[in-house]
PDB file of C-alpha atoms in Angstrom:
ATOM      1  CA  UNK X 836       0.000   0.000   0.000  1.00 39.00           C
ATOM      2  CA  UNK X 837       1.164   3.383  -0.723  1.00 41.00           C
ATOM      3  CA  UNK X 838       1.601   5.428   2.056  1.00 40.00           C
ATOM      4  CA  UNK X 839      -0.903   8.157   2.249  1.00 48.00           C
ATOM      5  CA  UNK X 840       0.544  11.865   1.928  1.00 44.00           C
ATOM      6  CA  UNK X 841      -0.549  15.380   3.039  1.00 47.00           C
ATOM      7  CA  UNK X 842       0.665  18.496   0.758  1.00 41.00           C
ATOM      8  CA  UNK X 843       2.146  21.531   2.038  1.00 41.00           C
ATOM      9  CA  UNK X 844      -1.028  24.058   3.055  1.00 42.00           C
ATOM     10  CA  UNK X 845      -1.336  27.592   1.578  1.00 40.00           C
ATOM     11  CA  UNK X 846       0.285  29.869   4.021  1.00 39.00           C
ATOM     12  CA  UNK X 847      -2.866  32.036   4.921  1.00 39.00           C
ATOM     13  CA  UNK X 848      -4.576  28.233   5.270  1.00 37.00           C
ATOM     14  CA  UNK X 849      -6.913  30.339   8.233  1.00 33.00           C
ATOM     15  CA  UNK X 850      -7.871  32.867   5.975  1.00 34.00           C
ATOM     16  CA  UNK X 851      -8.744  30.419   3.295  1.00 36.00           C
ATOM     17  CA  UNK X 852     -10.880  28.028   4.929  1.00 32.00           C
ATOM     18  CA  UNK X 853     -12.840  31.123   6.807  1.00 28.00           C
ATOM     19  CA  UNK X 854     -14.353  32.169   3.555  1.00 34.00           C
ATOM     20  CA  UNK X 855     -15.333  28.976   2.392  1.00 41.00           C
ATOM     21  CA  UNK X 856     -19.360  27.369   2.343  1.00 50.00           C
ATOM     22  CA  UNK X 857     -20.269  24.758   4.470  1.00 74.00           C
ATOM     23  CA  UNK X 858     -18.990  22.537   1.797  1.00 81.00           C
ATOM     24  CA  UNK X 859     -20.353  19.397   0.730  1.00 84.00           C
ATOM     25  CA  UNK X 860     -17.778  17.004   3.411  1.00 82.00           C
ATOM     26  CA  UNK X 861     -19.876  19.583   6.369  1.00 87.00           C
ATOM     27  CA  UNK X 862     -23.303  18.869   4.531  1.00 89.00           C
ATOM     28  CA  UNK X 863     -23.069  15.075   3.753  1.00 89.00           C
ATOM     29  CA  UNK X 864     -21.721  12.357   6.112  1.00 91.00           C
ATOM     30  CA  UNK X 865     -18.908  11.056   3.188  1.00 91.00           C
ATOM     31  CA  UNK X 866     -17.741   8.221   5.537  1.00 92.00           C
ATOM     32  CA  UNK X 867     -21.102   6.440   5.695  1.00 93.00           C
ATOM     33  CA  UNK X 868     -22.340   2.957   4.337  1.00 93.00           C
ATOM     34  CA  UNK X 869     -24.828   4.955   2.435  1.00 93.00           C
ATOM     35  CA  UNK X 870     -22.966   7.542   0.897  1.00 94.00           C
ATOM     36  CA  UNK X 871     -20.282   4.455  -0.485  1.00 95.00           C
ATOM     37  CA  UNK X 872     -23.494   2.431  -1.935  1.00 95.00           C
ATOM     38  CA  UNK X 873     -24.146   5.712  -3.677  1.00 95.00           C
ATOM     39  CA  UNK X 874     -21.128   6.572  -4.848  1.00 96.00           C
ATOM     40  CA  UNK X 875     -20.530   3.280  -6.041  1.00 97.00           C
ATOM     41  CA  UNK X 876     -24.333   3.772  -8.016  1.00 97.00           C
ATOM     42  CA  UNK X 877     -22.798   6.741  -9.563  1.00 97.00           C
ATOM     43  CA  UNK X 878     -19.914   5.035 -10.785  1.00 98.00           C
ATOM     44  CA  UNK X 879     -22.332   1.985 -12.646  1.00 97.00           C
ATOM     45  CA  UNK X 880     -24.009   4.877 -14.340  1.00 97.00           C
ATOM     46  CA  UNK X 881     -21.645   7.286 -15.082  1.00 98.00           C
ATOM     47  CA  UNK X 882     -18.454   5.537 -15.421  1.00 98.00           C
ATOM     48  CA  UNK X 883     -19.124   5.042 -18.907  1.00 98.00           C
ATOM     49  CA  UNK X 884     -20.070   8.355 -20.305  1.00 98.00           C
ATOM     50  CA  UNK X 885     -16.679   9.279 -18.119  1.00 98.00           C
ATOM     51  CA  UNK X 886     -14.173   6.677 -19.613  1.00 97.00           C
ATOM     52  CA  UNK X 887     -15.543   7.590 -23.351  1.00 97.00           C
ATOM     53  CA  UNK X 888     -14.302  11.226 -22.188  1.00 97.00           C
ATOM     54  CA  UNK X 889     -11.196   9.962 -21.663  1.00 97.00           C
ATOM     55  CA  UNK X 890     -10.563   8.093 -24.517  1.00 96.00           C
ATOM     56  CA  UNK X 891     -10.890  11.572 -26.378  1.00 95.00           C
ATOM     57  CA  UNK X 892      -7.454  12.455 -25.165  1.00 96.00           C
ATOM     58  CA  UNK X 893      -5.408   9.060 -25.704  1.00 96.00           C
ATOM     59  CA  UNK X 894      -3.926   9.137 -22.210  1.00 98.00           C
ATOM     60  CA  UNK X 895      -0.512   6.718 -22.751  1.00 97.00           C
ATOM     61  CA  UNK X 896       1.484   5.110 -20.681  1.00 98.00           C
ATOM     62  CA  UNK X 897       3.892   7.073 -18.553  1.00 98.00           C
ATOM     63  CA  UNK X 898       1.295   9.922 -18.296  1.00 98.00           C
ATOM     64  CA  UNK X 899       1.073  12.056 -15.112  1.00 98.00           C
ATOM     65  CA  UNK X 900      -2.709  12.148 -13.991  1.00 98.00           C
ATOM     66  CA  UNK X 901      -4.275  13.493 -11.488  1.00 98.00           C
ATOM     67  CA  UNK X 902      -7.531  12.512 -10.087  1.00 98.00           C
ATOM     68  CA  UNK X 903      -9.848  15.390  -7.720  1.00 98.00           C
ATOM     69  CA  UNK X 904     -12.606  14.078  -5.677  1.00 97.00           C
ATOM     70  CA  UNK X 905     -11.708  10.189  -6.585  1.00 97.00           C
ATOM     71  CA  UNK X 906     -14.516   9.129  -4.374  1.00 96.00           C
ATOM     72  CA  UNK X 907     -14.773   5.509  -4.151  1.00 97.00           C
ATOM     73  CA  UNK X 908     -12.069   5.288  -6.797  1.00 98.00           C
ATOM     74  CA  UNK X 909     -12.758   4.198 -10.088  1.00 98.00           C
ATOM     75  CA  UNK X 910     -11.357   6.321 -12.331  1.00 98.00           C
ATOM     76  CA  UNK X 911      -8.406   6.553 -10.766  1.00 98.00           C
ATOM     77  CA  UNK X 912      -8.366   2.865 -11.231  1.00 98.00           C
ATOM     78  CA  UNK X 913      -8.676   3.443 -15.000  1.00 98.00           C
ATOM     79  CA  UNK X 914      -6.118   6.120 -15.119  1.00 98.00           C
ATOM     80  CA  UNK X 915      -3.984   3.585 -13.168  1.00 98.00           C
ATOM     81  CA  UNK X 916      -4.503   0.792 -15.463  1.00 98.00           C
ATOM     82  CA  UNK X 917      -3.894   3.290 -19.126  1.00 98.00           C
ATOM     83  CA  UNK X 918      -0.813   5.093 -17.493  1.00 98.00           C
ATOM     84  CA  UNK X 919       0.347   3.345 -14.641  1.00 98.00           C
ATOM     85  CA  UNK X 920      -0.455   3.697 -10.921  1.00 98.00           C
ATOM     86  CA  UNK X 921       2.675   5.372 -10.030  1.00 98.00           C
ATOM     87  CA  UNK X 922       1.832   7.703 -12.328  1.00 98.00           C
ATOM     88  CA  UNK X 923      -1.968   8.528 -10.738  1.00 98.00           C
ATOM     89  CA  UNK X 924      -2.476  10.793  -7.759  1.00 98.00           C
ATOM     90  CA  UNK X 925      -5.731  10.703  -6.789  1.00 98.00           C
ATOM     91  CA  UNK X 926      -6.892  12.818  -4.038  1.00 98.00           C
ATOM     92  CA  UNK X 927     -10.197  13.619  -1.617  1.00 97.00           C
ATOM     93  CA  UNK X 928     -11.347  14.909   1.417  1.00 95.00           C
ATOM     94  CA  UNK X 929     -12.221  11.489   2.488  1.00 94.00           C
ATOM     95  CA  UNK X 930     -10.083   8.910   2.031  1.00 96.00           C
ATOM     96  CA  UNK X 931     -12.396   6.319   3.802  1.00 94.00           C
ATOM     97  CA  UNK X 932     -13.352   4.502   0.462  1.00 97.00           C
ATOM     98  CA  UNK X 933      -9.674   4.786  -1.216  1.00 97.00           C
ATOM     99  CA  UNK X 934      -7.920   1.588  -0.038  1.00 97.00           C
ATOM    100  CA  UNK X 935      -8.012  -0.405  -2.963  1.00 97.00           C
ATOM    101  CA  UNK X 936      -6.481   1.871  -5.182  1.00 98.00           C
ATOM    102  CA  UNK X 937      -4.018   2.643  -2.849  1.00 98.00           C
ATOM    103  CA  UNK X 938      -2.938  -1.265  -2.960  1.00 98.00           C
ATOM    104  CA  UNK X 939      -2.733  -0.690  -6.816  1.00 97.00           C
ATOM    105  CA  UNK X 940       0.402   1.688  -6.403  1.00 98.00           C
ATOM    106  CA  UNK X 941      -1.537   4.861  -6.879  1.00 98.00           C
ATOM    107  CA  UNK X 942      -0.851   7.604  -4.376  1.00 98.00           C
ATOM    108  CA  UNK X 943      -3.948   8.988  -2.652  1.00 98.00           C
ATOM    109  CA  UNK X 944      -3.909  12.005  -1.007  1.00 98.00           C
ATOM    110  CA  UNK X 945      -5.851  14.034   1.746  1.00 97.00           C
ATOM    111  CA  UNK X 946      -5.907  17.348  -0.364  1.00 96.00           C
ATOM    112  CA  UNK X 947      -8.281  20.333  -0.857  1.00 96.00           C
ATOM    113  CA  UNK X 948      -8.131  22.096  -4.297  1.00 96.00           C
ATOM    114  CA  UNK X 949      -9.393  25.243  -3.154  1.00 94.00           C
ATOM    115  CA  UNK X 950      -6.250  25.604  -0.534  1.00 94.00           C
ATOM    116  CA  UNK X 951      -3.761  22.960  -1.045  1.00 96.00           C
ATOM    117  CA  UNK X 952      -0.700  23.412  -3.305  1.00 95.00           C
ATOM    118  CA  UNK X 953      -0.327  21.321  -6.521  1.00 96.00           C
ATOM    119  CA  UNK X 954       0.873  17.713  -5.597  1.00 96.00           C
ATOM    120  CA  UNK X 955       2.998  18.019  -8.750  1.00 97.00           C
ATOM    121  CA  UNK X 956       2.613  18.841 -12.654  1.00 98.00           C
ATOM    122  CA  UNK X 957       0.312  16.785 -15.114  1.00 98.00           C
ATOM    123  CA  UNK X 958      -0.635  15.418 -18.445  1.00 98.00           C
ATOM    124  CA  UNK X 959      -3.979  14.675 -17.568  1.00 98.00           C
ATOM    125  CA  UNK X 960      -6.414  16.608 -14.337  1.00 98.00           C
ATOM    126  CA  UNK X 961      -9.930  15.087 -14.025  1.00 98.00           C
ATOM    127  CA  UNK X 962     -12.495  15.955 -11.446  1.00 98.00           C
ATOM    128  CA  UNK X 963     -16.287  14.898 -11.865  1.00 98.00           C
ATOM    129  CA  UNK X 964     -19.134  16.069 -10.150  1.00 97.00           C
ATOM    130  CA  UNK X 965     -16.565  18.838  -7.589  1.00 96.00           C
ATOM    131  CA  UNK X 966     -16.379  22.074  -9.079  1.00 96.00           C
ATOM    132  CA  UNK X 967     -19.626  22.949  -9.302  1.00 95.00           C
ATOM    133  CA  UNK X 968     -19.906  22.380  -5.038  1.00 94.00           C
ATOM    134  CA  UNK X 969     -17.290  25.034  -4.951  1.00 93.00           C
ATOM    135  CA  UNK X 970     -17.788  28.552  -4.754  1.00 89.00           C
ATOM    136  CA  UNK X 971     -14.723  29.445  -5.706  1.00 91.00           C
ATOM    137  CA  UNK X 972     -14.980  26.897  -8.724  1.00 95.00           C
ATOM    138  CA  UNK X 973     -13.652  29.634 -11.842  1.00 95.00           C
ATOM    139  CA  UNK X 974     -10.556  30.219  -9.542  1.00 96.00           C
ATOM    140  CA  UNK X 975     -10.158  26.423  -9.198  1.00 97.00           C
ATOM    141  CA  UNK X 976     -10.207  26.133 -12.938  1.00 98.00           C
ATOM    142  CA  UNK X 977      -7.085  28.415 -13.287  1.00 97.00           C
ATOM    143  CA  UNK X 978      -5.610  26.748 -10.535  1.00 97.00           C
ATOM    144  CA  UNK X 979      -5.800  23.265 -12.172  1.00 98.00           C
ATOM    145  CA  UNK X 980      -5.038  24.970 -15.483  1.00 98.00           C
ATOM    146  CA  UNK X 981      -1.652  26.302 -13.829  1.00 98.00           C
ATOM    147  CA  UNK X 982      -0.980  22.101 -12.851  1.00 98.00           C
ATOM    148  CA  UNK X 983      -0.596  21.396 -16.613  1.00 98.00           C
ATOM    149  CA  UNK X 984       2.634  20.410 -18.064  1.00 98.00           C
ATOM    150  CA  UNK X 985       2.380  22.113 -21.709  1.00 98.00           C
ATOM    151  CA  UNK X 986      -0.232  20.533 -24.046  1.00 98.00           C
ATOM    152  CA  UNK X 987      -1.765  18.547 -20.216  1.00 98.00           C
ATOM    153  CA  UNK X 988      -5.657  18.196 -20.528  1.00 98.00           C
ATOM    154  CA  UNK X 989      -8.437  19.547 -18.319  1.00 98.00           C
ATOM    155  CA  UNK X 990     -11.088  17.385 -18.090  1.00 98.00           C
ATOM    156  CA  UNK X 991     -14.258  18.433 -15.838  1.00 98.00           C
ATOM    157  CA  UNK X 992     -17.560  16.893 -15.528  1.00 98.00           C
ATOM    158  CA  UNK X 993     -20.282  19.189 -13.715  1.00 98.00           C
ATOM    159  CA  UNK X 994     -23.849  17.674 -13.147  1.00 97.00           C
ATOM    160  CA  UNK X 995     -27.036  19.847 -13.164  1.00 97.00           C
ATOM    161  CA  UNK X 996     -30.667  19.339 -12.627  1.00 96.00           C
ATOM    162  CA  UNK X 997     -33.638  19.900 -14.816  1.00 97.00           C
ATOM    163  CA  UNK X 998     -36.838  19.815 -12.695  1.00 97.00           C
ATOM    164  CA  UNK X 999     -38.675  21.965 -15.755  1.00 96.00           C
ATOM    165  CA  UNK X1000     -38.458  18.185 -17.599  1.00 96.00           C
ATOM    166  CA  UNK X1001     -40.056  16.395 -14.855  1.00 97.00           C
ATOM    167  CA  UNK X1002     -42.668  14.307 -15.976  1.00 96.00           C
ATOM    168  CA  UNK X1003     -44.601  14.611 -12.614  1.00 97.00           C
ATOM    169  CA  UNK X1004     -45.102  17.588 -10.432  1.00 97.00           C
ATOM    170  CA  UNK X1005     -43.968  16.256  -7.287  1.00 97.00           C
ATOM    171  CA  UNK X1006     -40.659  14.875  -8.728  1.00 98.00           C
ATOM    172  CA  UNK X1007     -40.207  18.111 -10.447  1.00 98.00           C
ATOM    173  CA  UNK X1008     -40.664  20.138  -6.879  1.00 97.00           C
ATOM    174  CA  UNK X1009     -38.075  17.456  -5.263  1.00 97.00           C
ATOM    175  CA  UNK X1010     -35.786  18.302  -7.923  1.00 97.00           C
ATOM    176  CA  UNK X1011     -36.212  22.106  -7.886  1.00 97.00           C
ATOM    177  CA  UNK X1012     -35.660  21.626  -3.605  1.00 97.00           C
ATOM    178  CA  UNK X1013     -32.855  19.271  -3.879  1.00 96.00           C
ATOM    179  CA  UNK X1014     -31.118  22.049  -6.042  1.00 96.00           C
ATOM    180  CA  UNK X1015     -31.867  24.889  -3.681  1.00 95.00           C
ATOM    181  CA  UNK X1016     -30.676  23.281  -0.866  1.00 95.00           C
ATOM    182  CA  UNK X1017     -27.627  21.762  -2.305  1.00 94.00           C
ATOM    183  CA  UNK X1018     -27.292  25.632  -3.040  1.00 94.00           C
ATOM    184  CA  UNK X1019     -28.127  27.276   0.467  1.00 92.00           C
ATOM    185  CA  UNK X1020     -26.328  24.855   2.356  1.00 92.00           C
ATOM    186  CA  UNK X1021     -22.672  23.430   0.443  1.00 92.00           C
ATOM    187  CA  UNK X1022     -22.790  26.556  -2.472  1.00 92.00           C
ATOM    188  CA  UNK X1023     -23.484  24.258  -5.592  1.00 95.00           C
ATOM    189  CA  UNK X1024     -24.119  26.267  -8.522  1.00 94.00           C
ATOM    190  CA  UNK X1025     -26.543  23.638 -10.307  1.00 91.00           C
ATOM    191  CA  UNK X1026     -26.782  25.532 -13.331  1.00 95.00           C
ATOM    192  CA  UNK X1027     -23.253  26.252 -13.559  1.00 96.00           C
ATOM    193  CA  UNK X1028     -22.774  22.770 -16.253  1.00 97.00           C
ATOM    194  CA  UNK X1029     -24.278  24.606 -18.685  1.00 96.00           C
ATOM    195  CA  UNK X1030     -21.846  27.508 -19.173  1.00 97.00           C
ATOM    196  CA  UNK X1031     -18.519  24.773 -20.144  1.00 98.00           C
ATOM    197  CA  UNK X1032     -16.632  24.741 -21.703  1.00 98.00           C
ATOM    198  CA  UNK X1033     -16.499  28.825 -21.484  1.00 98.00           C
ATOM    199  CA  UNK X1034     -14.623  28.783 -18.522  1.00 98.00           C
ATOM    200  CA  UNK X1035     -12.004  26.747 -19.674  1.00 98.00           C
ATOM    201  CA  UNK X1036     -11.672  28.935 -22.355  1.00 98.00           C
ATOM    202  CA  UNK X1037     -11.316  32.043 -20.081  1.00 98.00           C
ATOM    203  CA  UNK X1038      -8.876  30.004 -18.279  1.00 98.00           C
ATOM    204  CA  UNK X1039      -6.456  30.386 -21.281  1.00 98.00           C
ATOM    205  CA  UNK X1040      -6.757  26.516 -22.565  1.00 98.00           C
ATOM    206  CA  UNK X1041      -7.343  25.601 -26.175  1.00 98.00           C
ATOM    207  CA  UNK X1042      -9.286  22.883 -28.044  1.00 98.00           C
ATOM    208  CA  UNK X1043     -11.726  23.464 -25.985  1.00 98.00           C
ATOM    209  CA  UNK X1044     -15.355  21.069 -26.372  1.00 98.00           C
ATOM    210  CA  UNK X1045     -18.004  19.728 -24.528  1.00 98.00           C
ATOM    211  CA  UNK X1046     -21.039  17.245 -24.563  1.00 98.00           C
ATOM    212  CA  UNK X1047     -23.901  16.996 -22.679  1.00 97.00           C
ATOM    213  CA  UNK X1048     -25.531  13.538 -21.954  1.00 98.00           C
ATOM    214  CA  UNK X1049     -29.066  12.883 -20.756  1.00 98.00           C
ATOM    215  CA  UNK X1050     -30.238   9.403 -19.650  1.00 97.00           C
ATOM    216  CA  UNK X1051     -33.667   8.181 -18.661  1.00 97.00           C
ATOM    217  CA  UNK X1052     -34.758   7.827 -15.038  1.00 98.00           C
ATOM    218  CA  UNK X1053     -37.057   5.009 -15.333  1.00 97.00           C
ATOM    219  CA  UNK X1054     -38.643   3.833 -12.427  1.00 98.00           C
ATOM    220  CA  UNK X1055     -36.775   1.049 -10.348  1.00 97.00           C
ATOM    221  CA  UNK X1056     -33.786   1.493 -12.239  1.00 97.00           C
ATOM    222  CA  UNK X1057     -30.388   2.887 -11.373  1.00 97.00           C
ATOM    223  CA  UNK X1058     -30.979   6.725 -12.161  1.00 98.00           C
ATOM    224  CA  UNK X1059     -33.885   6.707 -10.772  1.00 98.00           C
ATOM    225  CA  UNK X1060     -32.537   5.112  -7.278  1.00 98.00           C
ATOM    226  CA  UNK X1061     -29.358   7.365  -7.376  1.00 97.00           C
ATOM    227  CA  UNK X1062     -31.629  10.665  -7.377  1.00 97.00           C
ATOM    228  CA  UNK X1063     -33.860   8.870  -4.612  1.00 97.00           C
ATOM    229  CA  UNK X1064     -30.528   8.824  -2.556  1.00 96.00           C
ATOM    230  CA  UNK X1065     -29.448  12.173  -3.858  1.00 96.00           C
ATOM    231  CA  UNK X1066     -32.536  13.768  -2.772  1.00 97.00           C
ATOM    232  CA  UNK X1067     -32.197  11.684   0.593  1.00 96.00           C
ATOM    233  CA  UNK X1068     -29.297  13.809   1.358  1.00 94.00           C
ATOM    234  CA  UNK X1069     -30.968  16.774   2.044  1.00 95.00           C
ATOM    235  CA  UNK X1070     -34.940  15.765   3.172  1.00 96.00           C
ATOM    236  CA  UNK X1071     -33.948  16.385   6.265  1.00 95.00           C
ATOM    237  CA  UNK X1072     -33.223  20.051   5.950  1.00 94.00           C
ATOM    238  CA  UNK X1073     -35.735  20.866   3.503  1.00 96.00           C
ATOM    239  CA  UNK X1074     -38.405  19.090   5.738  1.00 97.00           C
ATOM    240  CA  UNK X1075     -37.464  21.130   8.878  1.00 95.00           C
ATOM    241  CA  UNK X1076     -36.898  24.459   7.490  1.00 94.00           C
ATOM    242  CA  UNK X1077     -40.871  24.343   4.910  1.00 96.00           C
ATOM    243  CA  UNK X1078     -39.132  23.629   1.595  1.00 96.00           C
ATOM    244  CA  UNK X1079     -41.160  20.821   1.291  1.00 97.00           C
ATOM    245  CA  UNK X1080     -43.424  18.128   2.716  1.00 97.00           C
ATOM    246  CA  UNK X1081     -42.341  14.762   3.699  1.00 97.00           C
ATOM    247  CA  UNK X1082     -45.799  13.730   1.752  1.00 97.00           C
ATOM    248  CA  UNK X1083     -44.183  15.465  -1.650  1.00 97.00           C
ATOM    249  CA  UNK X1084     -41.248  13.522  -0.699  1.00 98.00           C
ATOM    250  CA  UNK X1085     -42.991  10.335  -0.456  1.00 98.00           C
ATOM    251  CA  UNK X1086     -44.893  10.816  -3.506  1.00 98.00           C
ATOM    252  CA  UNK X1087     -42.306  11.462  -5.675  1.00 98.00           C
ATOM    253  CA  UNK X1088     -39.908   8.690  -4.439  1.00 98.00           C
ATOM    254  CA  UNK X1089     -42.895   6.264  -5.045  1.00 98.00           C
ATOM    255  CA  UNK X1090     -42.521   7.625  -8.721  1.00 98.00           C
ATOM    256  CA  UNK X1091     -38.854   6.518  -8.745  1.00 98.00           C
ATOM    257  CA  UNK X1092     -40.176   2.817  -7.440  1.00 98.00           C
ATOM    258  CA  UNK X1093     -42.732   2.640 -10.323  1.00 98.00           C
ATOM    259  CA  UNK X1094     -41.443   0.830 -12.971  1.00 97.00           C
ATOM    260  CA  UNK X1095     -43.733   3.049 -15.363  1.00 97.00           C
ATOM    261  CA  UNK X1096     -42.047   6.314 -14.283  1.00 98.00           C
ATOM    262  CA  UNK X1097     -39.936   8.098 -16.779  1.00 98.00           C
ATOM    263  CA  UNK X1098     -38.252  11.329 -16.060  1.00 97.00           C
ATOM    264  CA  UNK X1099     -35.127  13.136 -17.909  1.00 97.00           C
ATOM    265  CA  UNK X1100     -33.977  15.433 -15.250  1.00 97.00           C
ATOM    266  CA  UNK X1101     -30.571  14.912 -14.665  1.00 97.00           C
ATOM    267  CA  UNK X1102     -27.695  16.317 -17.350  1.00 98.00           C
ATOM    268  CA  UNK X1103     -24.069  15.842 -16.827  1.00 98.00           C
ATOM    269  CA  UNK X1104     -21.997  18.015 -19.176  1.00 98.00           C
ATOM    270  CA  UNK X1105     -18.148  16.978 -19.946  1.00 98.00           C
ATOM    271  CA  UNK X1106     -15.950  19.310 -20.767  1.00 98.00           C
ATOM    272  CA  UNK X1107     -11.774  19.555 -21.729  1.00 98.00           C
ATOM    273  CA  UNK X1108      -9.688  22.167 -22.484  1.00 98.00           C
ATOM    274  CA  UNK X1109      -5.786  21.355 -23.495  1.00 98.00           C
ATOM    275  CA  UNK X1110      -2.910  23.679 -21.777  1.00 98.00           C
ATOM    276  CA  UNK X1111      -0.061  25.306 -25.021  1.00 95.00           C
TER     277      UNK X1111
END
C-alpha cells in the first residue's frame, strides 16, 4: 500500500478556509455505508459516459494524472490501469473509500483544491461532479489549469438538474428543492454545467469542447434510485426548514419505485480544455 501523503497548506490556510461554504464534506456524512453504496451507483451509471471522455485524449502510458474528488475510486483505477499507478495521484477529502487503489500503487492524497498546493505537474487533471460544489470553482479552474505540463488536458464533468423536464409535479418540486438546498447549504451552482466549456476557455486553454448527456430515469432502475438517494441527502433540511413536505417527498420517491415512471432530469456536461 502506498503510504498516504498530506501536501504543504497555503500559508494564509486560516484565511482560506474562513471564507469557504459549508462545503459538501460539512453537509453530507462522506464516511457512511450509504454515501459508499451511492457513490458506487454513480460510478455503474456514469463511469461510462466518463471513460468515453477519456478516450478523447489518448492518455498513454507514462502519463502524469491526477484525479480530484476520486470518491470511491474508479477512475483513478482506469487512469492507473492506461498510465500506470505510479503515475496517478488521486486525491479527496475522504479517504475512507480509497484503499483499494491505494494497494494498486496509486498515491492517494488528503488534499483540498481550493487551498492545497499542486501535488505536482500533469498530463492529464480530471475531477467529476466537484467544481460545481465550490464557490470558488472559476478560480479552481485556473488553478488546475496552472498544474498542466504544456499541451496537459483539463477534463471536468459538472452535473445539473432539470426539474422543468419532470414528468410529474412532485418529482419536479423534489428536484427544484434538492437544487436549492444543495445551493443554500454546500454553495453548488446547479446551473453552472451549462456555461462549459467557457470557462475553460477564459482560463487560457485551447481545443476546448463539450457534450452533454441525458439518460432516462425510469422507475426502479439505477438513475432513478441514485436521485432517490441524492434527494435523501438533504430531506432532512428541507423538511425542517418548509421547503417541502415529507408527503411530496414520499410521492415522488414512489414515482422513482414505479417501474412506469420516466423522467429526464438529470444532465451531466463533460468538458476539456488542453494547456499550449
Amino acid at each position: 500500500m502506498r503510504v498516504l501523503h498530506d501536501v504543504p497548506h497555503c500559508p494564509h490556510e486560516e484565511e482560506c478556509l474562513m471564507s469557504q461554504a459549508i462545503g459538501w464534506n460539512n453537509f453530507v456524512d462522506t464516511t457512511a455505508l450509504p454515501e459508499y453504496r451511492r457513490l458506487r451507483l454513480l460510478e455503474e451509471l456514469f463511469d461510462p459516459f466518463s471513460l468515453r471522455q477519456l478516450d478523447c485524449v489518448g492518455i498513454q502510458p507514462g502519463w502524469q494524472c491526477l484525479e480530484i474528488g476520486a470518491g470511491a475510486g474508479s477512475i483513478a483505477e482506469r487512469l492507473a490501469e492506461l498510465a500506470g499507478p505510479a503515475n496517478v495521484v488521486a486525491t479527496d477529502l475522504n479517504l475512507t473509500f480509497l484503499d483499494p487503489i491505494a494497494d494498486l500503487g496509486v498515491t492517494v492524497l488528503h488534499h483540498d483544491v481550493t487551498v492545497d498546493e499542486a501535488p505536482g505537474r500533469f498530463d492529464l487533471i480530471h475531477t467529476r461532479f466537484v467544481l460545481d460544489h465550490l464557490p470558488e470553482r472559476e478560480a479552481v479552474i485556473r488553478k488546475l489549469a496552472s498544474w498542466l505540463k504544456p499541451g496537459g488536458w483539463l477534463m471536468l464533468e459538472i452535473g445539473t438538474t432539470l426539474p422543468a423536464l419532470s414528468s410529474h409535479p412532485a418529482n419536479q418540486r423534489s428536484m427544484t428543492v434538492l437544487a436549492d438546498v444543495m445551493a443554500e447549504r454546500v454553495g453548488t451552482a446547479p446551473e453552472w454545467a451549462r456555461t462549459l466549456p467557457v470557462p475553460l476557455e477564459e482560463a487560457g486553454l485551447t481545443d476546448c469542447a463539450a457534450e452533454g448527456m441525458i439518460m432516462p430515469a425510469r422507475g426502479g432502475g439505477p438513475l432513478a434510485h441514485w436521485l432517490k438517494c441524492t434527494t435523501k441527502l438533504v430531506e432532512e433540511h428541507a423538511v425542517a426548514t418548509g421547503m417541502i413536505t415529507r408527503d411530496e417527498l414520499a410521492e415522488a420517491y414512489a414515482n422513482y419505485d414505479q417501474p412506469s415512471f420516466v423522467d429526464y432530469t438529470w444532465m451531466t456536461v463533460a468538458a476539456r480544455g488542453r494547456r499550449v
